[in-house]
Amino acid sequence: MKKKILIVANWKMNPPTSSEAEKLFAGVKKLDAVICPPFCYLDAKIWSSGAKFTLGAQNCHWEEKGAYTGEISPKMLKSMGVKYVIIGHSERRAHFKETDEMINKKLKAALKFGLIPILCIGEKKDKDAEIVVDKQLKEDLNGIIEKDVKKIVIAYEPVWAIGTGNFCDSQKAKKALRWIQEKTSNKVLYGGSVNSKISTDYTKVGFDGLLVGGASLNAEEFIKIVKNAQH
Ligand code: PGA
């Protein structure tokens, strides 16, 4: 049986208005993909009216409720119909100083409330890849029982390849995939400057799917990526 490829759109802090978000939702409505819009668009009418895609979020807190101004809990996401949540994205690690300890708590909380975490890992500098991936996996998954670890989707995203147009060559990415597979049996996505011209290179070398940032903001381009992957 052909393996199911998972394509995830990370809209980041885009698009800037709700009417643009509605348009983008409408453009990708028929896709079998996971769409992770900003929190404020999770309740958009469009996805509740016959959309085929699955909803994801870009982050969550580790507590279910409380005095954490500006935060969103995994329980809230679950109650909104969200199925996936990106955790430990490099932009959160860099700009919001998220540590592996915090990421570990977020993973545990997301799993507790029945969300599927998409754990992002990846090195800042090419040559550090194996060491960084190893350390992040160890610390982020610390204390999570095997049965739950299996539910986590891992996204290998070399930081230097994110949003730069400087994607990681698929043969190089394949090495990181092997290191990850030596340690876990999880689904592994590739992310970092994916576009429709190179998207199948990664699934061909064994990745289970893609985490797409910039290219997911263009419905036509994202449709191509999803269709390429699924044919
Ligand atoms: P990019 O982003 O596709 O724009 O490089 C990927 C990501 O940050 O998940």
PDB file of C-alpha atoms and ligand atoms in Angstrom:
ATOM      1  CA  MET A   1       0.000   0.000   0.000  1.00  0.00           C
ATOM      2  CA  LYS A   2       1.254   3.487  -0.852  1.00  0.00           C
ATOM      3  CA  LYS A   3       2.326   5.360   2.270  1.00  0.00           C
ATOM      4  CA  LYS A   4       0.263   8.393   3.195  1.00  0.00           C
ATOM      5  CA  ILE A   5       2.278  11.567   2.870  1.00  0.00           C
ATOM      6  CA  LEU A   6       1.530  14.285   5.422  1.00  0.00           C
ATOM      7  CA  ILE A   7       1.709  17.867   4.185  1.00  0.00           C
ATOM      8  CA  VAL A   8       1.506  20.584   6.819  1.00  0.00           C
ATOM      9  CA  ALA A   9       1.111  24.313   6.132  1.00  0.00           C
ATOM     10  CA  ASN A  10       2.630  26.664   8.686  1.00  0.00           C
ATOM     11  CA  TRP A  11       1.169  30.094   7.945  1.00  0.00           C
ATOM     12  CA  LYS A  12       3.229  31.665  10.769  1.00  0.00           C
ATOM     13  CA  MET A  13       1.986  35.242  11.479  1.00  0.00           C
ATOM     14  CA  ASN A  14       0.213  35.493   8.095  1.00  0.00           C
ATOM     15  CA  PRO A  15      -1.925  36.638   6.361  1.00  0.00           C
ATOM     16  CA  PRO A  16      -2.427  39.998   8.083  1.00  0.00           C
ATOM     17  CA  THR A  17      -6.226  40.328   7.773  1.00  0.00           C
ATOM     18  CA  SER A  18      -9.127  37.970   8.352  1.00  0.00           C
ATOM     19  CA  SER A  19     -10.500  38.574   4.859  1.00  0.00           C
ATOM     20  CA  GLU A  20      -7.188  37.458   3.346  1.00  0.00           C
ATOM     21  CA  ALA A  21      -7.214  34.437   5.632  1.00  0.00           C
ATOM     22  CA  GLU A  22     -10.730  33.528   4.474  1.00  0.00           C
ATOM     23  CA  LYS A  23      -9.532  33.697   0.867  1.00  0.00           C
ATOM     24  CA  LEU A  24      -6.554  31.488   1.579  1.00  0.00           C
ATOM     25  CA  PHE A  25      -8.744  29.001   3.459  1.00  0.00           C
ATOM     26  CA  ALA A  26     -11.112  28.928   0.483  1.00  0.00           C
ATOM     27  CA  GLY A  27      -8.205  28.250  -1.899  1.00  0.00           C
ATOM     28  CA  VAL A  28      -6.983  25.217   0.034  1.00  0.00           C
ATOM     29  CA  LYS A  29     -10.363  23.977   1.193  1.00  0.00           C
ATOM     30  CA  LYS A  30     -10.376  20.787  -0.848  1.00  0.00           C
ATOM     31  CA  LEU A  31      -6.902  19.644   0.153  1.00  0.00           C
ATOM     32  CA  ASP A  32      -6.022  16.638   2.208  1.00  0.00           C
ATOM     33  CA  ALA A  33      -3.463  18.540   4.296  1.00  0.00           C
ATOM     34  CA  VAL A  34      -2.989  20.054   7.739  1.00  0.00           C
ATOM     35  CA  ILE A  35      -3.367  23.830   7.892  1.00  0.00           C
ATOM     36  CA  CYS A  36      -1.848  25.680  10.853  1.00  0.00           C
ATOM     37  CA  PRO A  37      -3.131  29.257  10.752  1.00  0.00           C
ATOM     38  CA  PRO A  38      -2.585  31.873  13.488  1.00  0.00           C
ATOM     39  CA  PHE A  39      -4.787  31.262  16.558  1.00  0.00           C
ATOM     40  CA  CYS A  40      -7.186  34.081  15.687  1.00  0.00           C
ATOM     41  CA  TYR A  41      -8.221  32.337  12.446  1.00  0.00           C
ATOM     42  CA  LEU A  42      -8.847  28.925  13.995  1.00  0.00           C
ATOM     43  CA  ASP A  43     -12.520  29.690  14.281  1.00  0.00           C
ATOM     44  CA  ALA A  44     -12.955  30.997  10.719  1.00  0.00           C
ATOM     45  CA  LYS A  45     -16.296  30.010   9.248  1.00  0.00           C
ATOM     46  CA  ILE A  46     -14.720  28.658   6.114  1.00  0.00           C
ATOM     47  CA  TRP A  47     -13.204  25.551   7.619  1.00  0.00           C
ATOM     48  CA  SER A  48     -16.395  24.492   9.292  1.00  0.00           C
ATOM     49  CA  SER A  49     -18.263  24.632   5.994  1.00  0.00           C
ATOM     50  CA  GLY A  50     -17.167  21.582   4.061  1.00  0.00           C
ATOM     51  CA  ALA A  51     -13.430  21.979   4.260  1.00  0.00           C
ATOM     52  CA  LYS A  52     -11.410  18.804   3.766  1.00  0.00           C
ATOM     53  CA  PHE A  53      -8.223  19.889   5.460  1.00  0.00           C
ATOM     54  CA  THR A  54      -7.360  19.228   9.085  1.00  0.00           C
ATOM     55  CA  LEU A  55      -6.688  22.079  11.491  1.00  0.00           C
ATOM     56  CA  GLY A  56      -3.437  22.535  13.342  1.00  0.00           C
ATOM     57  CA  ALA A  57      -2.043  25.253  15.611  1.00  0.00           C
ATOM     58  CA  GLN A  58       1.442  26.728  15.747  1.00  0.00           C
ATOM     59  CA  ASN A  59       2.069  26.586  19.470  1.00  0.00           C
ATOM     60  CA  CYS A  60       0.437  25.926  22.833  1.00  0.00           C
ATOM     61  CA  HIS A  61       1.136  26.400  26.523  1.00  0.00           C
ATOM     62  CA  TRP A  62       1.750  23.474  28.860  1.00  0.00           C
ATOM     63  CA  GLU A  63      -0.997  24.355  31.350  1.00  0.00           C
ATOM     64  CA  GLU A  64      -4.674  23.745  30.647  1.00  0.00           C
ATOM     65  CA  LYS A  65      -5.778  27.145  32.019  1.00  0.00           C
ATOM     66  CA  GLY A  66      -4.699  29.933  34.325  1.00  0.00           C
ATOM     67  CA  ALA A  67      -2.869  33.224  34.676  1.00  0.00           C
ATOM     68  CA  TYR A  68      -0.711  33.082  31.540  1.00  0.00           C
ATOM     69  CA  THR A  69      -1.641  36.255  29.681  1.00  0.00           C
ATOM     70  CA  GLY A  70      -1.437  35.903  25.937  1.00  0.00           C
ATOM     71  CA  GLU A  71      -1.143  32.121  25.933  1.00  0.00           C
ATOM     72  CA  ILE A  72      -3.373  29.382  24.503  1.00  0.00           C
ATOM     73  CA  SER A  73      -3.811  26.009  26.159  1.00  0.00           C
ATOM     74  CA  PRO A  74      -3.909  22.595  24.492  1.00  0.00           C
ATOM     75  CA  LYS A  75      -7.340  22.018  26.011  1.00  0.00           C
ATOM     76  CA  MET A  76      -8.624  25.193  24.306  1.00  0.00           C
ATOM     77  CA  LEU A  77      -7.194  24.035  20.979  1.00  0.00           C
ATOM     78  CA  LYS A  78      -8.791  20.637  21.348  1.00  0.00           C
ATOM     79  CA  SER A  79     -12.150  22.249  22.050  1.00  0.00           C
ATOM     80  CA  MET A  80     -11.816  24.299  18.829  1.00  0.00           C
ATOM     81  CA  GLY A  81     -11.476  21.165  16.708  1.00  0.00           C
ATOM     82  CA  VAL A  82      -7.715  21.411  16.321  1.00  0.00           C
ATOM     83  CA  LYS A  83      -5.935  18.065  15.767  1.00  0.00           C
ATOM     84  CA  TYR A  84      -2.250  18.938  15.388  1.00  0.00           C
ATOM     85  CA  VAL A  85       0.016  21.422  17.125  1.00  0.00           C
ATOM     86  CA  ILE A  86       3.489  22.533  16.071  1.00  0.00           C
ATOM     87  CA  ILE A  87       5.830  22.548  19.065  1.00  0.00           C
ATOM     88  CA  GLY A  88       9.393  23.807  19.318  1.00  0.00           C
ATOM     89  CA  HIS A  89       9.525  25.636  16.004  1.00  0.00           C
ATOM     90  CA  SER A  90      12.941  27.262  15.608  1.00  0.00           C
ATOM     91  CA  GLU A  91      11.351  30.725  15.472  1.00  0.00           C
ATOM     92  CA  ARG A  92       9.843  30.106  18.911  1.00  0.00           C
ATOM     93  CA  ARG A  93      13.136  28.742  20.180  1.00  0.00           C
ATOM     94  CA  ALA A  94      14.974  31.817  18.826  1.00  0.00           C
ATOM     95  CA  HIS A  95      12.576  34.749  19.366  1.00  0.00           C
ATOM     96  CA  PHE A  96      10.690  33.561  22.438  1.00  0.00           C
ATOM     97  CA  LYS A  97      13.550  31.721  24.120  1.00  0.00           C
ATOM     98  CA  GLU A  98      11.740  28.411  24.284  1.00  0.00           C
ATOM     99  CA  THR A  99      14.009  25.834  25.872  1.00  0.00           C
ATOM    100  CA  ASP A 100      14.002  22.071  25.419  1.00  0.00           C
ATOM    101  CA  GLU A 101      12.603  21.833  28.938  1.00  0.00           C
ATOM    102  CA  MET A 102       9.616  24.019  27.978  1.00  0.00           C
ATOM    103  CA  ILE A 103       9.160  22.103  24.745  1.00  0.00           C
ATOM    104  CA  ASN A 104       9.145  18.856  26.697  1.00  0.00           C
ATOM    105  CA  LYS A 105       6.362  20.201  28.956  1.00  0.00           C
ATOM    106  CA  LYS A 106       4.375  21.390  25.931  1.00  0.00           C
ATOM    107  CA  LEU A 107       4.670  17.990  24.262  1.00  0.00           C
ATOM    108  CA  LYS A 108       3.407  16.240  27.379  1.00  0.00           C
ATOM    109  CA  ALA A 109       0.468  18.663  27.690  1.00  0.00           C
ATOM    110  CA  ALA A 110      -0.491  18.394  24.016  1.00  0.00           C
ATOM    111  CA  LEU A 111      -0.479  14.593  24.244  1.00  0.00           C
ATOM    112  CA  LYS A 112      -2.507  14.691  27.445  1.00  0.00           C
ATOM    113  CA  PHE A 113      -5.271  16.594  25.672  1.00  0.00           C
ATOM    114  CA  GLY A 114      -5.251  14.379  22.606  1.00  0.00           C
ATOM    115  CA  LEU A 115      -3.459  16.663  20.155  1.00  0.00           C
ATOM    116  CA  ILE A 116      -0.841  15.297  17.754  1.00  0.00           C
ATOM    117  CA  PRO A 117       2.349  17.289  18.305  1.00  0.00           C
ATOM    118  CA  ILE A 118       4.593  18.176  15.385  1.00  0.00           C
ATOM    119  CA  LEU A 119       7.965  18.522  17.086  1.00  0.00           C
ATOM    120  CA  CYS A 120      10.436  20.695  15.165  1.00  0.00           C
ATOM    121  CA  ILE A 121      14.118  19.952  15.489  1.00  0.00           C
ATOM    122  CA  GLY A 122      17.122  21.030  13.448  1.00  0.00           C
ATOM    123  CA  GLU A 123      20.568  22.533  13.577  1.00  0.00           C
ATOM    124  CA  LYS A 124      21.651  26.141  13.095  1.00  0.00           C
ATOM    125  CA  LYS A 125      24.902  25.244  11.375  1.00  0.00           C
ATOM    126  CA  ASP A 126      25.305  22.518   8.840  1.00  0.00           C
ATOM    127  CA  LYS A 127      28.127  20.744  10.596  1.00  0.00           C
ATOM    128  CA  ASP A 128      26.352  20.460  13.954  1.00  0.00           C
ATOM    129  CA  ALA A 129      23.408  18.487  12.592  1.00  0.00           C
ATOM    130  CA  GLU A 130      23.873  15.096  14.219  1.00  0.00           C
ATOM    131  CA  ILE A 131      24.794  16.481  17.644  1.00  0.00           C
ATOM    132  CA  VAL A 132      21.918  18.969  17.703  1.00  0.00           C
ATOM    133  CA  VAL A 133      19.275  16.559  16.464  1.00  0.00           C
ATOM    134  CA  ASP A 134      20.437  13.990  19.014  1.00  0.00           C
ATOM    135  CA  LYS A 135      20.364  16.461  21.924  1.00  0.00           C
ATOM    136  CA  GLN A 136      16.976  17.929  20.994  1.00  0.00           C
ATOM    137  CA  LEU A 137      15.378  14.509  20.639  1.00  0.00           C
ATOM    138  CA  LYS A 138      16.768  13.365  23.974  1.00  0.00           C
ATOM    139  CA  GLU A 139      15.678  16.472  25.894  1.00  0.00           C
ATOM    140  CA  ASP A 140      12.378  17.143  24.142  1.00  0.00           C
ATOM    141  CA  LEU A 141      11.153  13.560  24.509  1.00  0.00           C
ATOM    142  CA  ASN A 142      12.493  13.091  28.025  1.00  0.00           C
ATOM    143  CA  GLY A 143      10.102  11.140  30.268  1.00  0.00           C
ATOM    144  CA  ILE A 144       7.415  10.666  27.618  1.00  0.00           C
ATOM    145  CA  ILE A 145       6.253   7.069  27.576  1.00  0.00           C
ATOM    146  CA  GLU A 146       6.999   5.046  24.453  1.00  0.00           C
ATOM    147  CA  LYS A 147       3.330   4.685  23.519  1.00  0.00           C
ATOM    148  CA  ASP A 148       2.984   8.498  23.464  1.00  0.00           C
ATOM    149  CA  VAL A 149       6.331   9.155  21.769  1.00  0.00           C
ATOM    150  CA  LYS A 150       5.038   7.139  18.804  1.00  0.00           C
ATOM    151  CA  LYS A 151       2.163   9.617  18.324  1.00  0.00           C
ATOM    152  CA  ILE A 152       4.515  12.571  17.791  1.00  0.00           C
ATOM    153  CA  VAL A 153       5.336  13.702  14.268  1.00  0.00           C
ATOM    154  CA  ILE A 154       8.912  14.940  13.997  1.00  0.00           C
ATOM    155  CA  ALA A 155       9.767  17.751  11.586  1.00  0.00           C
ATOM    156  CA  TYR A 156      13.422  17.981  10.633  1.00  0.00           C
ATOM    157  CA  GLU A 157      13.947  21.651   9.800  1.00  0.00           C
ATOM    158  CA  PRO A 158      17.553  22.853   9.488  1.00  0.00           C
ATOM    159  CA  VAL A 159      17.315  26.389  10.857  1.00  0.00           C
ATOM    160  CA  TRP A 160      19.540  27.792   8.110  1.00  0.00           C
ATOM    161  CA  ALA A 161      17.103  26.492   5.487  1.00  0.00           C
ATOM    162  CA  ILE A 162      13.978  28.101   6.957  1.00  0.00           C
ATOM    163  CA  GLY A 163      12.612  31.038   5.011  1.00  0.00           C
ATOM    164  CA  THR A 164      15.922  31.546   3.214  1.00  0.00           C
ATOM    165  CA  GLY A 165      15.266  29.889  -0.141  1.00  0.00           C
ATOM    166  CA  ASN A 166      18.389  27.923   0.732  1.00  0.00           C
ATOM    167  CA  PHE A 167      16.788  24.484   1.103  1.00  0.00           C
ATOM    168  CA  CYS A 168      18.749  21.529   2.413  1.00  0.00           C
ATOM    169  CA  ASP A 169      19.753  19.201  -0.390  1.00  0.00           C
ATOM    170  CA  SER A 170      17.607  16.058  -0.175  1.00  0.00           C
ATOM    171  CA  GLN A 171      20.642  13.745   0.058  1.00  0.00           C
ATOM    172  CA  LYS A 172      21.955  15.755   2.989  1.00  0.00           C
ATOM    173  CA  ALA A 173      18.499  15.788   4.592  1.00  0.00           C
ATOM    174  CA  LYS A 174      18.368  12.026   4.140  1.00  0.00           C
ATOM    175  CA  LYS A 175      21.345  11.667   6.490  1.00  0.00           C
ATOM    176  CA  ALA A 176      19.471  13.538   9.215  1.00  0.00           C
ATOM    177  CA  LEU A 177      16.445  11.366   8.517  1.00  0.00           C
ATOM    178  CA  ARG A 178      18.578   8.256   9.144  1.00  0.00           C
ATOM    179  CA  TRP A 179      19.890   9.652  12.461  1.00  0.00           C
ATOM    180  CA  ILE A 180      16.338  10.362  13.565  1.00  0.00           C
ATOM    181  CA  GLN A 181      15.170   6.933  12.448  1.00  0.00           C
ATOM    182  CA  GLU A 182      17.984   5.305  14.439  1.00  0.00           C
ATOM    183  CA  LYS A 183      16.448   6.807  17.553  1.00  0.00           C
ATOM    184  CA  THR A 184      12.705   6.757  16.914  1.00  0.00           C
ATOM    185  CA  SER A 185      10.168   5.066  14.704  1.00  0.00           C
ATOM    186  CA  ASN A 186       8.114   8.241  14.290  1.00  0.00           C
ATOM    187  CA  LYS A 187       6.828   9.901  11.148  1.00  0.00           C
ATOM    188  CA  VAL A 188       9.431  12.432   9.980  1.00  0.00           C
ATOM    189  CA  LEU A 189       8.707  15.510   7.861  1.00  0.00           C
ATOM    190  CA  TYR A 190      11.207  17.777   6.124  1.00  0.00           C
ATOM    191  CA  GLY A 191      10.845  21.555   6.361  1.00  0.00           C
ATOM    192  CA  GLY A 192      12.911  24.490   5.098  1.00  0.00           C
ATOM    193  CA  SER A 193      12.238  26.494   1.935  1.00  0.00           C
ATOM    194  CA  VAL A 194      10.097  23.786   0.348  1.00  0.00           C
ATOM    195  CA  ASN A 195       8.494  24.723  -2.970  1.00  0.00           C
ATOM    196  CA  SER A 196       6.646  22.749  -5.634  1.00  0.00           C
ATOM    197  CA  LYS A 197       9.801  22.192  -7.704  1.00  0.00           C
ATOM    198  CA  ILE A 198      11.705  20.334  -4.999  1.00  0.00           C
ATOM    199  CA  SER A 199       8.933  18.970  -2.776  1.00  0.00           C
ATOM    200  CA  THR A 200       9.001  15.377  -4.053  1.00  0.00           C
ATOM    201  CA  ASP A 201      12.783  15.111  -3.621  1.00  0.00           C
ATOM    202  CA  TYR A 202      12.241  14.677   0.103  1.00  0.00           C
ATOM    203  CA  THR A 203       9.461  12.134  -0.037  1.00  0.00           C
ATOM    204  CA  LYS A 204      11.559  10.159  -2.549  1.00  0.00           C
ATOM    205  CA  VAL A 205      14.415   9.843  -0.052  1.00  0.00           C
ATOM    206  CA  GLY A 206      12.047   8.578   2.633  1.00  0.00           C
ATOM    207  CA  PHE A 207      10.501  11.544   4.449  1.00  0.00           C
ATOM    208  CA  ASP A 208       6.877  10.975   5.442  1.00  0.00           C
ATOM    209  CA  GLY A 209       5.835  14.467   4.480  1.00  0.00           C
ATOM    210  CA  LEU A 210       6.639  18.167   4.524  1.00  0.00           C
ATOM    211  CA  LEU A 211       6.251  21.213   6.750  1.00  0.00           C
ATOM    212  CA  VAL A 212       5.759  24.156   4.424  1.00  0.00           C
ATOM    213  CA  GLY A 213       6.029  27.803   5.469  1.00  0.00           C
ATOM    214  CA  GLY A 214       6.279  30.557   2.844  1.00  0.00           C
ATOM    215  CA  ALA A 215       4.995  28.451  -0.056  1.00  0.00           C
ATOM    216  CA  SER A 216       1.817  27.584   1.863  1.00  0.00           C
ATOM    217  CA  LEU A 217       0.669  31.216   1.683  1.00  0.00           C
ATOM    218  CA  ASN A 218       0.130  30.902  -2.046  1.00  0.00           C
ATOM    219  CA  ALA A 219      -2.864  28.599  -2.589  1.00  0.00           C
ATOM    220  CA  GLU A 220      -1.844  27.597  -6.134  1.00  0.00           C
ATOM    221  CA  GLU A 221       1.689  26.736  -5.095  1.00  0.00           C
ATOM    222  CA  PHE A 222       0.529  24.845  -2.021  1.00  0.00           C
ATOM    223  CA  ILE A 223      -2.015  22.872  -4.068  1.00  0.00           C
ATOM    224  CA  LYS A 224       0.840  21.797  -6.375  1.00  0.00           C
ATOM    225  CA  ILE A 225       2.929  20.648  -3.407  1.00  0.00           C
ATOM    226  CA  VAL A 226       0.049  18.606  -1.978  1.00  0.00           C
ATOM    227  CA  LYS A 227      -0.914  17.084  -5.328  1.00  0.00           C
ATOM    228  CA  ASN A 228       2.711  16.232  -6.215  1.00  0.00           C
ATOM    229  CA  ALA A 229       3.136  14.494  -2.904  1.00  0.00           C
ATOM    230  CA  GLN A 230      -0.024  12.472  -3.167  1.00  0.00           C
ATOM    231  CA  HIS A 231       0.424  11.191  -6.716  1.00  0.00           C
TER     232      HIS A 231
HETATM  233  P1  PGA B   1       9.708  27.936   5.021  1.00  0.00           P
HETATM  234  O1  PGA B   1       9.276  27.661   6.538  1.00  0.00           O
HETATM  235  O2  PGA B   1       9.040  26.880   4.185  1.00  0.00           O
HETATM  236  O3  PGA B   1       9.214  29.321   4.735  1.00  0.00           O
HETATM  237  O4  PGA B   1      11.189  27.818   4.972  1.00  0.00           O
HETATM  238  C1  PGA B   1       9.180  26.371   7.046  1.00  0.00           C
HETATM  239  C2  PGA B   1       8.875  26.431   8.509  1.00  0.00           C
HETATM  240  O5  PGA B   1       9.312  27.373   9.175  1.00  0.00           O
HETATM  241  O6  PGA B   1       8.191  25.564   9.060  1.00  0.00           O
END
